[in-house]
mmCIF file of C-alpha atoms and ligand atoms in Angstrom:
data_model
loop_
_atom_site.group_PDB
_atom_site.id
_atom_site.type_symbol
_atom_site.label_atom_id
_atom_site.label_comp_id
_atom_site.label_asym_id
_atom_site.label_seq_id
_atom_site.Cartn_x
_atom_site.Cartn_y
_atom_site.Cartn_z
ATOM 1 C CA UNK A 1 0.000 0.000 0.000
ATOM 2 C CA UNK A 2 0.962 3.693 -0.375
ATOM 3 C CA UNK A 3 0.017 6.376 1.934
ATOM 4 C CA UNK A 4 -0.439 9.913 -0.107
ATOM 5 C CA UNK A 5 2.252 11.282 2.529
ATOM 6 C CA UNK A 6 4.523 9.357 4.667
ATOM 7 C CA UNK A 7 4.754 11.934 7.379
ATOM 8 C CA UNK A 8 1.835 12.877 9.899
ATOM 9 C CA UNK A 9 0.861 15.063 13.055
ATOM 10 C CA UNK A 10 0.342 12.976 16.222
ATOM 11 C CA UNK A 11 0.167 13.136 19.793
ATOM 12 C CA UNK A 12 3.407 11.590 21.332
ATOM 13 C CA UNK A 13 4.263 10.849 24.620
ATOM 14 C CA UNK A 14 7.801 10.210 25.731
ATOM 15 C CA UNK A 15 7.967 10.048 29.863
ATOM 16 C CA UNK A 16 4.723 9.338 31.798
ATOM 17 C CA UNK A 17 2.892 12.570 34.206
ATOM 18 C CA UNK A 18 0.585 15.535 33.965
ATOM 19 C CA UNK A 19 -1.158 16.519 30.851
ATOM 20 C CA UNK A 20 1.889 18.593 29.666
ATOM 21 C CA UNK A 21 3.855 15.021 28.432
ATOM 22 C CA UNK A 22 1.288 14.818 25.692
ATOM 23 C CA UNK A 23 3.433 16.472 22.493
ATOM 24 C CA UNK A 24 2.281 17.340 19.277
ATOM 25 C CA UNK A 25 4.610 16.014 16.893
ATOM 26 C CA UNK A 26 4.267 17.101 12.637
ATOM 27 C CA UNK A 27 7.125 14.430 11.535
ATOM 28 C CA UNK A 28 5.491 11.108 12.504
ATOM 29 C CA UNK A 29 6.420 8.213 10.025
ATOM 30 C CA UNK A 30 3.110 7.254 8.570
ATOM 31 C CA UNK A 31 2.882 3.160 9.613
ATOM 32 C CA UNK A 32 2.406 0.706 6.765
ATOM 33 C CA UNK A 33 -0.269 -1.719 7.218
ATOM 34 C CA UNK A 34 1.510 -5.095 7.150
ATOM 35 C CA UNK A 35 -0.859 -8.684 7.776
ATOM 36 C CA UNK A 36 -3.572 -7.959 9.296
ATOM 37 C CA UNK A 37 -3.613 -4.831 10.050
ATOM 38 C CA UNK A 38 -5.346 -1.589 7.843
ATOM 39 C CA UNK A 39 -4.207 1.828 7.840
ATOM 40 C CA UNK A 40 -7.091 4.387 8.988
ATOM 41 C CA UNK A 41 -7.225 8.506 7.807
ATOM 42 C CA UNK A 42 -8.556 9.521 11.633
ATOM 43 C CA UNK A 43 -11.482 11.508 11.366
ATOM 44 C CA UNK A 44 -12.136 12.162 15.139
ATOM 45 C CA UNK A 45 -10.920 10.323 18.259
ATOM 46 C CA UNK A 46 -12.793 9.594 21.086
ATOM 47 C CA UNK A 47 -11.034 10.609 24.575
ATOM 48 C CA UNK A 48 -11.605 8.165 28.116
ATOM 49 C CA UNK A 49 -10.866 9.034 31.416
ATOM 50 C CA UNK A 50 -8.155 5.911 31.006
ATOM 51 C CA UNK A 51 -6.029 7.365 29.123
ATOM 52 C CA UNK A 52 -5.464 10.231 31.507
ATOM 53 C CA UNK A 53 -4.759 7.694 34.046
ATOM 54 C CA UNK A 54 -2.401 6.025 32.043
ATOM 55 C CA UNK A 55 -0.538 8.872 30.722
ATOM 56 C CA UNK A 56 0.437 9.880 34.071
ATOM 57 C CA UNK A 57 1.981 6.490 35.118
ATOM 58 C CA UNK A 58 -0.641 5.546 37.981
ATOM 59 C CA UNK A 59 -2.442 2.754 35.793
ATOM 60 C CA UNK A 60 -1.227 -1.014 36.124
ATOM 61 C CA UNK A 61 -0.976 -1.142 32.307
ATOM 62 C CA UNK A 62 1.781 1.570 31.197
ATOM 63 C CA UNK A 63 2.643 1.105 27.338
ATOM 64 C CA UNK A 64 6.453 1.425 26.206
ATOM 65 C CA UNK A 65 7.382 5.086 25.854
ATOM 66 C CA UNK A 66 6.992 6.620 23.643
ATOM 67 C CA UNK A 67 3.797 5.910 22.584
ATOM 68 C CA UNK A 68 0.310 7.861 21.130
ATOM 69 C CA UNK A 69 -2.906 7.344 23.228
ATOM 70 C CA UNK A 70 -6.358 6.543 21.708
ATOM 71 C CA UNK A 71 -7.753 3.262 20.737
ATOM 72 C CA UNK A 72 -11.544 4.445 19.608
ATOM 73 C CA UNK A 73 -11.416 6.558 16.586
ATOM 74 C CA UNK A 74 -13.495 7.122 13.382
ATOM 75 C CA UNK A 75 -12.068 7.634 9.915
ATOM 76 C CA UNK A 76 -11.758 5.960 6.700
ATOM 77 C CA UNK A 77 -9.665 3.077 5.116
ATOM 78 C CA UNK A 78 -6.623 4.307 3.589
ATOM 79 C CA UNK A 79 -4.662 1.314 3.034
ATOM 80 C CA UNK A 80 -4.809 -2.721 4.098
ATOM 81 C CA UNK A 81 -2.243 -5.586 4.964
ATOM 82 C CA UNK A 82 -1.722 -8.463 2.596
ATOM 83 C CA UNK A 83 -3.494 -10.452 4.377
ATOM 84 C CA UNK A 84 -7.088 -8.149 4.836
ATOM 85 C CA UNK A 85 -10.133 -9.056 2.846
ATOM 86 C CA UNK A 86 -12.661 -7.251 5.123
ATOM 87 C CA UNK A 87 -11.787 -3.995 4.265
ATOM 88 C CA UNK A 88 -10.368 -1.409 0.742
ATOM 89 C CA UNK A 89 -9.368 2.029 0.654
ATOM 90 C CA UNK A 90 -12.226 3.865 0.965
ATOM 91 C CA UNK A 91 -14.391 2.101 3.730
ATOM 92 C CA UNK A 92 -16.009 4.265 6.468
ATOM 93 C CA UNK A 93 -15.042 2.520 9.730
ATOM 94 C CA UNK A 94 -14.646 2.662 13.634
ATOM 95 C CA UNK A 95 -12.201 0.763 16.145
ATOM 96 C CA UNK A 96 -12.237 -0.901 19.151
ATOM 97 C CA UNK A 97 -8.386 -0.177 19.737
ATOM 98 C CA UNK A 98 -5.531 0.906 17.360
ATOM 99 C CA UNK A 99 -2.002 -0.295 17.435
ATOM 100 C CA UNK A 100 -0.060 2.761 16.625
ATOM 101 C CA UNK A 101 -2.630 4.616 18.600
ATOM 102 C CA UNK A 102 -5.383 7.261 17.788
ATOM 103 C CA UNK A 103 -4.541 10.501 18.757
ATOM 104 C CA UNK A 104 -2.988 11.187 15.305
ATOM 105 C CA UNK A 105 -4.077 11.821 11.720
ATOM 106 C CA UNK A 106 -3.145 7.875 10.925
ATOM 107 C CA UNK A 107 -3.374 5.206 12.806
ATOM 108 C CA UNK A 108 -2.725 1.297 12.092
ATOM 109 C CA UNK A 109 -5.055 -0.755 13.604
ATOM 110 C CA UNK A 110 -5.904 -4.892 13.248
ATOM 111 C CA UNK A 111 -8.570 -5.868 11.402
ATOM 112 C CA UNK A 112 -10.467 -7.998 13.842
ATOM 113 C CA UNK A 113 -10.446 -4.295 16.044
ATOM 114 C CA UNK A 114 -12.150 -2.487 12.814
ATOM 115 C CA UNK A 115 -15.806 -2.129 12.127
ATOM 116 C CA UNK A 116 -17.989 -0.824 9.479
ATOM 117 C CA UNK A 117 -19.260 2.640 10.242
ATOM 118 C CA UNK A 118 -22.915 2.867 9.495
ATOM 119 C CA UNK A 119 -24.039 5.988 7.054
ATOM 120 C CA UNK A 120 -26.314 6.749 10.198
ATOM 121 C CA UNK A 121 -23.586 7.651 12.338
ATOM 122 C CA UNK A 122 -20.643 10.462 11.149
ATOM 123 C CA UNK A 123 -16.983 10.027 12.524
ATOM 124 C CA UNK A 124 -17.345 11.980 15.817
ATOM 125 C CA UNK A 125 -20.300 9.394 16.671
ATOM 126 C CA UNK A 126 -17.977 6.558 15.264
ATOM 127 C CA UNK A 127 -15.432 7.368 17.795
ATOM 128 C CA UNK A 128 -17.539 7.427 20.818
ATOM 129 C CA UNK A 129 -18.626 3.760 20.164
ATOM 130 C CA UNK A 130 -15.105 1.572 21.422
ATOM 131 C CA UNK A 131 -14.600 1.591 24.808
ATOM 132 C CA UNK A 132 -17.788 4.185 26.083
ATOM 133 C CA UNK A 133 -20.233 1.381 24.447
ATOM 134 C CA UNK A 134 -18.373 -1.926 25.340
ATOM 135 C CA UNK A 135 -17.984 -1.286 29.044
ATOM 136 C CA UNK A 136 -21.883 -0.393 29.279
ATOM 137 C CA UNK A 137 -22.463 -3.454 27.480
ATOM 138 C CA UNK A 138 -20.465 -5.722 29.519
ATOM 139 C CA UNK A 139 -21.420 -3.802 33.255
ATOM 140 C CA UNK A 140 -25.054 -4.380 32.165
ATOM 141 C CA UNK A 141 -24.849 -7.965 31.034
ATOM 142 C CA UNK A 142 -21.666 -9.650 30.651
ATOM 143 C CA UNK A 143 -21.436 -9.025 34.514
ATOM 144 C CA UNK A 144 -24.806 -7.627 35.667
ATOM 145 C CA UNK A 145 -26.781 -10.406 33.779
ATOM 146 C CA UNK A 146 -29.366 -7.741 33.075
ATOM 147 C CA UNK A 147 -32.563 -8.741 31.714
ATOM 148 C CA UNK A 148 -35.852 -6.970 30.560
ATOM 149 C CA UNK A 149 -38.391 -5.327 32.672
ATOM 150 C CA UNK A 150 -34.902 -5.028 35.681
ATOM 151 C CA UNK A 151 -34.862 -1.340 36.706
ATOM 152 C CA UNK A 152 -31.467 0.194 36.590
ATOM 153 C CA UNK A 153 -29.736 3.432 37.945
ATOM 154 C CA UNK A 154 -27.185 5.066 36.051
ATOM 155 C CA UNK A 155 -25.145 6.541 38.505
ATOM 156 C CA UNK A 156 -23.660 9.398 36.160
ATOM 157 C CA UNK A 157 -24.918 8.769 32.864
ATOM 158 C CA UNK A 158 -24.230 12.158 31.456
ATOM 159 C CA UNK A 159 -20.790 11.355 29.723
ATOM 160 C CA UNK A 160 -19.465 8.474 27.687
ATOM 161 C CA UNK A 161 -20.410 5.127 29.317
ATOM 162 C CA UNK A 162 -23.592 6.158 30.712
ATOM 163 C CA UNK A 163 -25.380 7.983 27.632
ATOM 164 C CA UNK A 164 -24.158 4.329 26.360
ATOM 165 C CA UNK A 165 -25.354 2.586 29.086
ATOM 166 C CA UNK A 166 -28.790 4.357 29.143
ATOM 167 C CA UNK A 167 -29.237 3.550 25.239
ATOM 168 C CA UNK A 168 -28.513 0.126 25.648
ATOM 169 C CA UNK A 169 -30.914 -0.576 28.665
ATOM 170 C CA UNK A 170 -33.855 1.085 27.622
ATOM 171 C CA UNK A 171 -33.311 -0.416 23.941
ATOM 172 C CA UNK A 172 -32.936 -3.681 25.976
ATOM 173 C CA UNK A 173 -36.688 -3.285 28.012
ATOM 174 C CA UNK A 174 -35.345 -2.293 31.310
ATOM 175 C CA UNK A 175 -36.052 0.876 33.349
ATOM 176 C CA UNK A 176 -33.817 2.999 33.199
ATOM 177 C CA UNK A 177 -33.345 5.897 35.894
ATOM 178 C CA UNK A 178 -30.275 8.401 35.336
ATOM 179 C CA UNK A 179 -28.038 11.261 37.216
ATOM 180 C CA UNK A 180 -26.547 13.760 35.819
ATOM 181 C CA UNK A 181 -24.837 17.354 37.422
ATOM 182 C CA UNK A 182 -26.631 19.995 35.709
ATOM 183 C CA UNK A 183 -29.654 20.489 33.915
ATOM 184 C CA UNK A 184 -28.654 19.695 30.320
ATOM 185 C CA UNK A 185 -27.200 16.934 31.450
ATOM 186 C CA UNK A 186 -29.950 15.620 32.500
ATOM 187 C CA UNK A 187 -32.096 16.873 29.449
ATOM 188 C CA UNK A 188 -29.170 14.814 27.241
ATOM 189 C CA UNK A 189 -30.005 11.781 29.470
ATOM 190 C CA UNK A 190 -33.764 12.045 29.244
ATOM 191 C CA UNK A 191 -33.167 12.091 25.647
ATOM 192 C CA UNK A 192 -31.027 9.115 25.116
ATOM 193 C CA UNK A 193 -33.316 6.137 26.849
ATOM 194 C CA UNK A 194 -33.810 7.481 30.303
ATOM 195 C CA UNK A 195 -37.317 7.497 31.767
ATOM 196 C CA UNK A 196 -36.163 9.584 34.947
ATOM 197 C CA UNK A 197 -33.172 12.274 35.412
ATOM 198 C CA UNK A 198 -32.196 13.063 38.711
ATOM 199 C CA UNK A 199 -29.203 15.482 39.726
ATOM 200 C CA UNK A 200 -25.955 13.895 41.731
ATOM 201 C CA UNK A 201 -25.322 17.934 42.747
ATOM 202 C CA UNK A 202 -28.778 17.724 44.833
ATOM 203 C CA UNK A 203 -28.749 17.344 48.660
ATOM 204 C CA UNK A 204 -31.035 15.294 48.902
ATOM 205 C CA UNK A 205 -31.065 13.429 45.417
ATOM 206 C CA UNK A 206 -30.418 9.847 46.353
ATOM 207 C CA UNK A 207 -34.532 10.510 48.166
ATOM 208 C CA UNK A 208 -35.639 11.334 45.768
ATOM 209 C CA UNK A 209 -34.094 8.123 44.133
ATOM 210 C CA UNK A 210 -35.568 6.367 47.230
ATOM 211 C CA UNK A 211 -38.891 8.329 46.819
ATOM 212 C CA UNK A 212 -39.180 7.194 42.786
ATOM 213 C CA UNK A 213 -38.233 3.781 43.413
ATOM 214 C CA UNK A 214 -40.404 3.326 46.365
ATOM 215 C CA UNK A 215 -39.346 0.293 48.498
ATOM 216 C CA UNK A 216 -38.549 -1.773 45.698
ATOM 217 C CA UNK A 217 -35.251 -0.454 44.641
ATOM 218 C CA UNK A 218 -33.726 -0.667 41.536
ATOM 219 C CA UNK A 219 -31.725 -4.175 40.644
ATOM 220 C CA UNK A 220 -28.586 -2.816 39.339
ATOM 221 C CA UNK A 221 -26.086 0.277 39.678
ATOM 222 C CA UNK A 222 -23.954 0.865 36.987
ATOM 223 C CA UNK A 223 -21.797 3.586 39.146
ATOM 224 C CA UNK A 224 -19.552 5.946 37.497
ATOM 225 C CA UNK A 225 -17.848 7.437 40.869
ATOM 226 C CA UNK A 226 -17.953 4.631 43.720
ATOM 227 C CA UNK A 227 -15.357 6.161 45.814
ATOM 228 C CA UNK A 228 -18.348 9.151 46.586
ATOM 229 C CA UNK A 229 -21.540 6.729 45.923
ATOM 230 C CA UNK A 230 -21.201 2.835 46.914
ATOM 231 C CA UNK A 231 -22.630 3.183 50.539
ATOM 232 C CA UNK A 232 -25.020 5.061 49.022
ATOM 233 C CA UNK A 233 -25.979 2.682 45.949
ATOM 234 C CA UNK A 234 -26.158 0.160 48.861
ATOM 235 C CA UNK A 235 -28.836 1.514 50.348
ATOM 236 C CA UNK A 236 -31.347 1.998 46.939
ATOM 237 C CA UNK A 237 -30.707 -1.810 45.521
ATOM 238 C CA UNK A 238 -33.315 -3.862 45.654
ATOM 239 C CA UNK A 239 -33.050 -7.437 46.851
ATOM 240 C CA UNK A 240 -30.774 -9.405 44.730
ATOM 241 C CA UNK A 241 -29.535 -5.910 43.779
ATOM 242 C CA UNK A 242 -26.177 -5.670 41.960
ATOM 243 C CA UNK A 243 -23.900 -2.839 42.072
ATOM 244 C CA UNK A 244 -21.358 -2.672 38.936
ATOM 245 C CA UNK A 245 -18.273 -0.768 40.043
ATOM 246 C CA UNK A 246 -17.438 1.074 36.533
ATOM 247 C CA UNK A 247 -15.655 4.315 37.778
ATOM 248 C CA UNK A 248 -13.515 4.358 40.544
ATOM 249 C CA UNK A 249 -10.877 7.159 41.704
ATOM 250 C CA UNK A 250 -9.993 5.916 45.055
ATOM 251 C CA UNK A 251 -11.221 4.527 48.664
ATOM 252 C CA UNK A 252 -14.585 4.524 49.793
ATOM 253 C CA UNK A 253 -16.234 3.098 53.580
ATOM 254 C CA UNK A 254 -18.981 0.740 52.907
ATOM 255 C CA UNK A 255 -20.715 -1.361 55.631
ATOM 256 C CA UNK A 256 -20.711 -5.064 54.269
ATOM 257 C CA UNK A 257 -23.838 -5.417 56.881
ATOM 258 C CA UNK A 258 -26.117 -3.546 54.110
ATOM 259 C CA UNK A 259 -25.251 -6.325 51.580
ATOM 260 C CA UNK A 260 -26.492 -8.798 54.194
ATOM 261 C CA UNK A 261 -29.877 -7.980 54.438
ATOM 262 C CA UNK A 262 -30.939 -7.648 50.905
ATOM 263 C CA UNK A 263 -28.223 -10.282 49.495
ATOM 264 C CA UNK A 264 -26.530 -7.609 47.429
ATOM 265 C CA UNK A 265 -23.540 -8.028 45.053
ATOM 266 C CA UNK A 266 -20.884 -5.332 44.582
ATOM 267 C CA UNK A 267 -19.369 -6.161 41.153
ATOM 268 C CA UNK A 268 -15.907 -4.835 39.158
ATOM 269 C CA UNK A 269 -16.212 -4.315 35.814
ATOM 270 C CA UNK A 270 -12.987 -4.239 33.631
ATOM 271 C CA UNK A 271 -13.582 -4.050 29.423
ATOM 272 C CA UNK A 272 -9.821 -5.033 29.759
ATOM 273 C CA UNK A 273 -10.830 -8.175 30.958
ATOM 274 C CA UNK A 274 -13.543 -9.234 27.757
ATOM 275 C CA UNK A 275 -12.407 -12.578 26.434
ATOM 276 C CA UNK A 276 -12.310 -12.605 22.629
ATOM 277 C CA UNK A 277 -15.746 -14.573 22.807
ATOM 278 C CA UNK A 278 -16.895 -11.599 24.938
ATOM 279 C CA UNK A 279 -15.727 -8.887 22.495
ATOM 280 C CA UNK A 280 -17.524 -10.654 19.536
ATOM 281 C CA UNK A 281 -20.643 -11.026 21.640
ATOM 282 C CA UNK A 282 -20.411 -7.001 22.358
ATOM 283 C CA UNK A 283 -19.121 -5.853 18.456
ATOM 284 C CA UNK A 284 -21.890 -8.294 17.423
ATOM 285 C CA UNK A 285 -24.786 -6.480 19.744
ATOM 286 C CA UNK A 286 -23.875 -2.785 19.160
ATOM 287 C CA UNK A 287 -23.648 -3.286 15.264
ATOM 288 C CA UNK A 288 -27.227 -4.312 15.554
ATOM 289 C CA UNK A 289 -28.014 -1.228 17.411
ATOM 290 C CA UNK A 290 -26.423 0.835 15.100
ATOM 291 C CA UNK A 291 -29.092 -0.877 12.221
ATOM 292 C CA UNK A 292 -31.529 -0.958 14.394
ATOM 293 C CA UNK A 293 -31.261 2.649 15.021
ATOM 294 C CA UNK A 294 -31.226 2.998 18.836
ATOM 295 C CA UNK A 295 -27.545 2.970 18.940
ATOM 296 C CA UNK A 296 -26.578 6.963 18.526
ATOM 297 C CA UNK A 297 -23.815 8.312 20.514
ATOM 298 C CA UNK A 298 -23.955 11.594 21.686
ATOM 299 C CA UNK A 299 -21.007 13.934 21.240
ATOM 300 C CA UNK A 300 -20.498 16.463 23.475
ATOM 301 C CA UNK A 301 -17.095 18.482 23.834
ATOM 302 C CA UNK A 302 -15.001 18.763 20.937
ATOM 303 C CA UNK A 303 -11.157 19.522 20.576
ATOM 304 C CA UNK A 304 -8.690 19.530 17.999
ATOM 305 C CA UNK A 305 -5.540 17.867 18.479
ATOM 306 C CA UNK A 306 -3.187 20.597 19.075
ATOM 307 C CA UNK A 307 -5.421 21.133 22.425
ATOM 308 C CA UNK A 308 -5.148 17.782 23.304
ATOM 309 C CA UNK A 309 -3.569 18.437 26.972
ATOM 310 C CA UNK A 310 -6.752 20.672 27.473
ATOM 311 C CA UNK A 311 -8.983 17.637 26.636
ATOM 312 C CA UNK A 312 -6.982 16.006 29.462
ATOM 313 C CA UNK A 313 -7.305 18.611 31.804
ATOM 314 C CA UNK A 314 -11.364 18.492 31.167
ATOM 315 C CA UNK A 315 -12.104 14.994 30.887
ATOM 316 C CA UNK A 316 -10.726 14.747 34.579
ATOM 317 C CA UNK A 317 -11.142 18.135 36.584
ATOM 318 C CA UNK A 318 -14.866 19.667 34.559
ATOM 319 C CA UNK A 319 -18.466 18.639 35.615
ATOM 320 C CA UNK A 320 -21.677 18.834 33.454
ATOM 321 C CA UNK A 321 -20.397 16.127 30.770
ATOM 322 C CA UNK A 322 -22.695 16.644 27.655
ATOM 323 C CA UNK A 323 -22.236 13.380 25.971
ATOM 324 C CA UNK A 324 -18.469 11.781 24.847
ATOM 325 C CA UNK A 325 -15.294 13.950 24.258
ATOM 326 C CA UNK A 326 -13.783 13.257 20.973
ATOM 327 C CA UNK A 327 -10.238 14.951 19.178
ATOM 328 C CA UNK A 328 -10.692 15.736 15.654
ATOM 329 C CA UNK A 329 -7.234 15.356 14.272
HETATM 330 N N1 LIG B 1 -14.142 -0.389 34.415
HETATM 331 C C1 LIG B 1 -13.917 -0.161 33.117
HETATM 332 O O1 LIG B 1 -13.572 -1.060 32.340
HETATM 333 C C2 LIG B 1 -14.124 1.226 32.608
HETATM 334 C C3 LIG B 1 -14.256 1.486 31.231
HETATM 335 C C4 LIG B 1 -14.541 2.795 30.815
HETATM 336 C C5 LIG B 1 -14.643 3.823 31.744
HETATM 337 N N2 LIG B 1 -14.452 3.542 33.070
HETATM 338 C C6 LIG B 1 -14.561 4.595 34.076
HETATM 339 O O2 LIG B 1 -15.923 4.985 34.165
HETATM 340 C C7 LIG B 1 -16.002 6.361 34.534
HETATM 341 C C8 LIG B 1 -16.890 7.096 33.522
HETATM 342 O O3 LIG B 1 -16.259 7.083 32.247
HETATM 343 P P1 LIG B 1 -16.800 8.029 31.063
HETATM 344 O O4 LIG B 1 -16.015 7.753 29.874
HETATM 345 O O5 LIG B 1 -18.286 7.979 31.019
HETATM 346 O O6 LIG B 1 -16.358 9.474 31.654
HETATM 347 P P2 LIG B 1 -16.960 10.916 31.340
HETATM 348 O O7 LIG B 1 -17.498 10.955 29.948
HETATM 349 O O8 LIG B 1 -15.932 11.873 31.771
HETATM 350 O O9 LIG B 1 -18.239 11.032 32.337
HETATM 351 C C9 LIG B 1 -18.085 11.087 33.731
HETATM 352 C C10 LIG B 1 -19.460 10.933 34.340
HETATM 353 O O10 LIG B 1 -19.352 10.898 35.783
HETATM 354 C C11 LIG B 1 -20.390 11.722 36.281
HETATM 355 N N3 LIG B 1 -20.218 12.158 37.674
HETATM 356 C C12 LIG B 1 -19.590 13.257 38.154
HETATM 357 N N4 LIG B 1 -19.786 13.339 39.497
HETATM 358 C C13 LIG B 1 -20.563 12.268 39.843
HETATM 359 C C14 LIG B 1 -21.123 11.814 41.065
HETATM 360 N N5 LIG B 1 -20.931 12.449 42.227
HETATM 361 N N6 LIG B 1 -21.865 10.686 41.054
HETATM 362 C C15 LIG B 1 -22.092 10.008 39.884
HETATM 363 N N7 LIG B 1 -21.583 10.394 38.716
HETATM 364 C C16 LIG B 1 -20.831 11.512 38.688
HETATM 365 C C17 LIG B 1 -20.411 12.887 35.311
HETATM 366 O O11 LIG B 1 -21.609 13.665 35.464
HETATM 367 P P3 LIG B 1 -21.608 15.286 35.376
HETATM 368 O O12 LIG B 1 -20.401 15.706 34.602
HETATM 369 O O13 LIG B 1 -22.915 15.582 34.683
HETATM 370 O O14 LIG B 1 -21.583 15.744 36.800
HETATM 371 C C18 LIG B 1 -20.382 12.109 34.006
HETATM 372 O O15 LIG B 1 -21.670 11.612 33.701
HETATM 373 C C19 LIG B 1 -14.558 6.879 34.573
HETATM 374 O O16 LIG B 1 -14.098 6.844 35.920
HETATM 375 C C20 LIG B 1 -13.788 5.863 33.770
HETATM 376 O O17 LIG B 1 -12.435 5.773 34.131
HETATM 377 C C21 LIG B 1 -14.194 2.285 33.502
#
């Protein structure tokens, strides 16, 4: 294959820490597809709070340095390996994960990680699919063993995973309730599947929870921020309940008593984790939401690459998520 230009702009980062290590570099070799593996024009690249973590070193997985973040982006086929028949030059697509990572105007990625993009969705959508869409999928049934007419809360459904998470449900016949911080957010979440919005900035919220959900409770949590809610989510499961630990950014007290009583289950949830079985199961579900038409991401903030260590900074430190955050290279 031939690239039109063999150098590129990408995002590279050479020693792990704050947002600042993430360069823009203009003289990036261009990868050849070889195998496998296609070559991808980026279009737009979605951003996850994991990559922030990994970046600055913390994470348990730390790629070799250097190395360009991003494994979800949306763009189209610019060149394939020998051994590709799936894909030409040409095809729309989206990924699950890249190997020469995202955050760039190229990216190589392996075929089996490389999906048709739908005319229904456009690249910014395409890249909010991968790892938002796959971790709701797998916290709501790989793990929670969700079924329809189960009530779920969405404990922060306002950014990637949980606009995800609340499409999925509610396309899936369960009944979904939502929080969000401000008031668009929960507008966005009302709009994509949930039947109630309530507001985790709100005193006395998790009442009103209580209040809507009367002394049922829901059956599952998928919980964004467990260090701040799992005592909490303990106390609106319903019997049987199962809380799926998503998002996590440090220590929380919990009393194990509260599990007693109602037989509750406090879950982890790691997309790492998906066997290949698993990832097939997933790809094979969310392509038939994209036909189907329920499957729509919603794209919130939107930054070119150059102010990628902005993107950082937001994903991490600002509240009142509006959907996913996506580069556009
Ligand atoms: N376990 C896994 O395999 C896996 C995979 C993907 C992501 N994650 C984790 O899941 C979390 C969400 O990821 P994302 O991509 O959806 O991030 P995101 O787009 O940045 O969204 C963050 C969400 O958390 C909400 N939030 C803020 N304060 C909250 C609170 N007190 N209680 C409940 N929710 C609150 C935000 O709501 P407002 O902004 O409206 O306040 C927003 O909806 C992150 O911690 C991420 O690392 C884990």
């Amino acid at each position: 294959m031939a690239a039109t230009r063999n150098v590129m702009r990408a995002i590279r980062v050479f020693e792990f820490g704050g947002p600042e290590v993430l360069k823009l570099q203009s003289d990036v070799v261009i990868p050849d597809p070889k195998g496998n593996q296609v070559l991808i024009k980026v279009h737009a690249c979605g951003v996850n709070p994991v990559e922030t973590y990994i970046r600055s070193g913390s994470y348990a997985r730390k790629p070799a340095l250097p190395y360009t973040p991003g494994t979800d982006v949306a763009g189209v086929i610019e060149g394939v390996g020998e051994h590709v028949t799936a894909f030409k030059k040409g095809d729309r697509v989206f990924t699950t994960g890249t190997v020469s990572g995202g955050y760039a105007e190229y990216t190589l990625a392996a075929a089996d990680r490389v999906f048709p993009l739908s005319d229904k969705l456009d690249f910014r959508q395409g890249a909010a699919i991968g790892i938002p869409y796959c971790t709701a999928y797998r916290a709501l049934f790989q793990k929670g063993r969700a079924k329809a007419g189960e009530s779920v809360l969405v404990h922060g459904a306002s950014g990637g995973v949980g606009i995800a998470a609340c499409q999925i449900a509610r396309a899936c016949g369960l009944k979904v309730l939502g929080t969000a911080g401000t008031e668009e957010g929960m507008n966005l979440i009302l709009r994509n599947g949930a039947h109630q919005a309530f507001n985790h900035r709100e005193a006395n919220y998790i009442d009103k929870i209580k209040e809507c959900t009367g002394m049922e409770g829901v059956d599952i949590i998928i919980e964004m921020l467990s260090n701040v809610n799992l005592a909490a989510d303990l106390q609106l499961l319903a019997r049987a309940g199962r809380v799926m630990v998503v998002g996590c950014r440090g220590p929380v007290e919990i009393n194990p008593r509260d599990t007693m009583s109602k037989e509750l289950s406090i879950i982890g949830v790691s997309l790492f984790l998906a066997t290949e079985e698993e990832r097939q199961e997933c790809a094979a579900a969310l392509l038939d939401g994209i036909a189907a038409g329920w499957l729509k991401p919603s794209v919130g903030s939107e930054y070119p690459l150059e102010r990628v260590v902005k993107a950082h900074e937001d994903i991490i430190n600002s509240s009142g998520a509006r959907g996913k955050m996506v580069l556009l290279p």
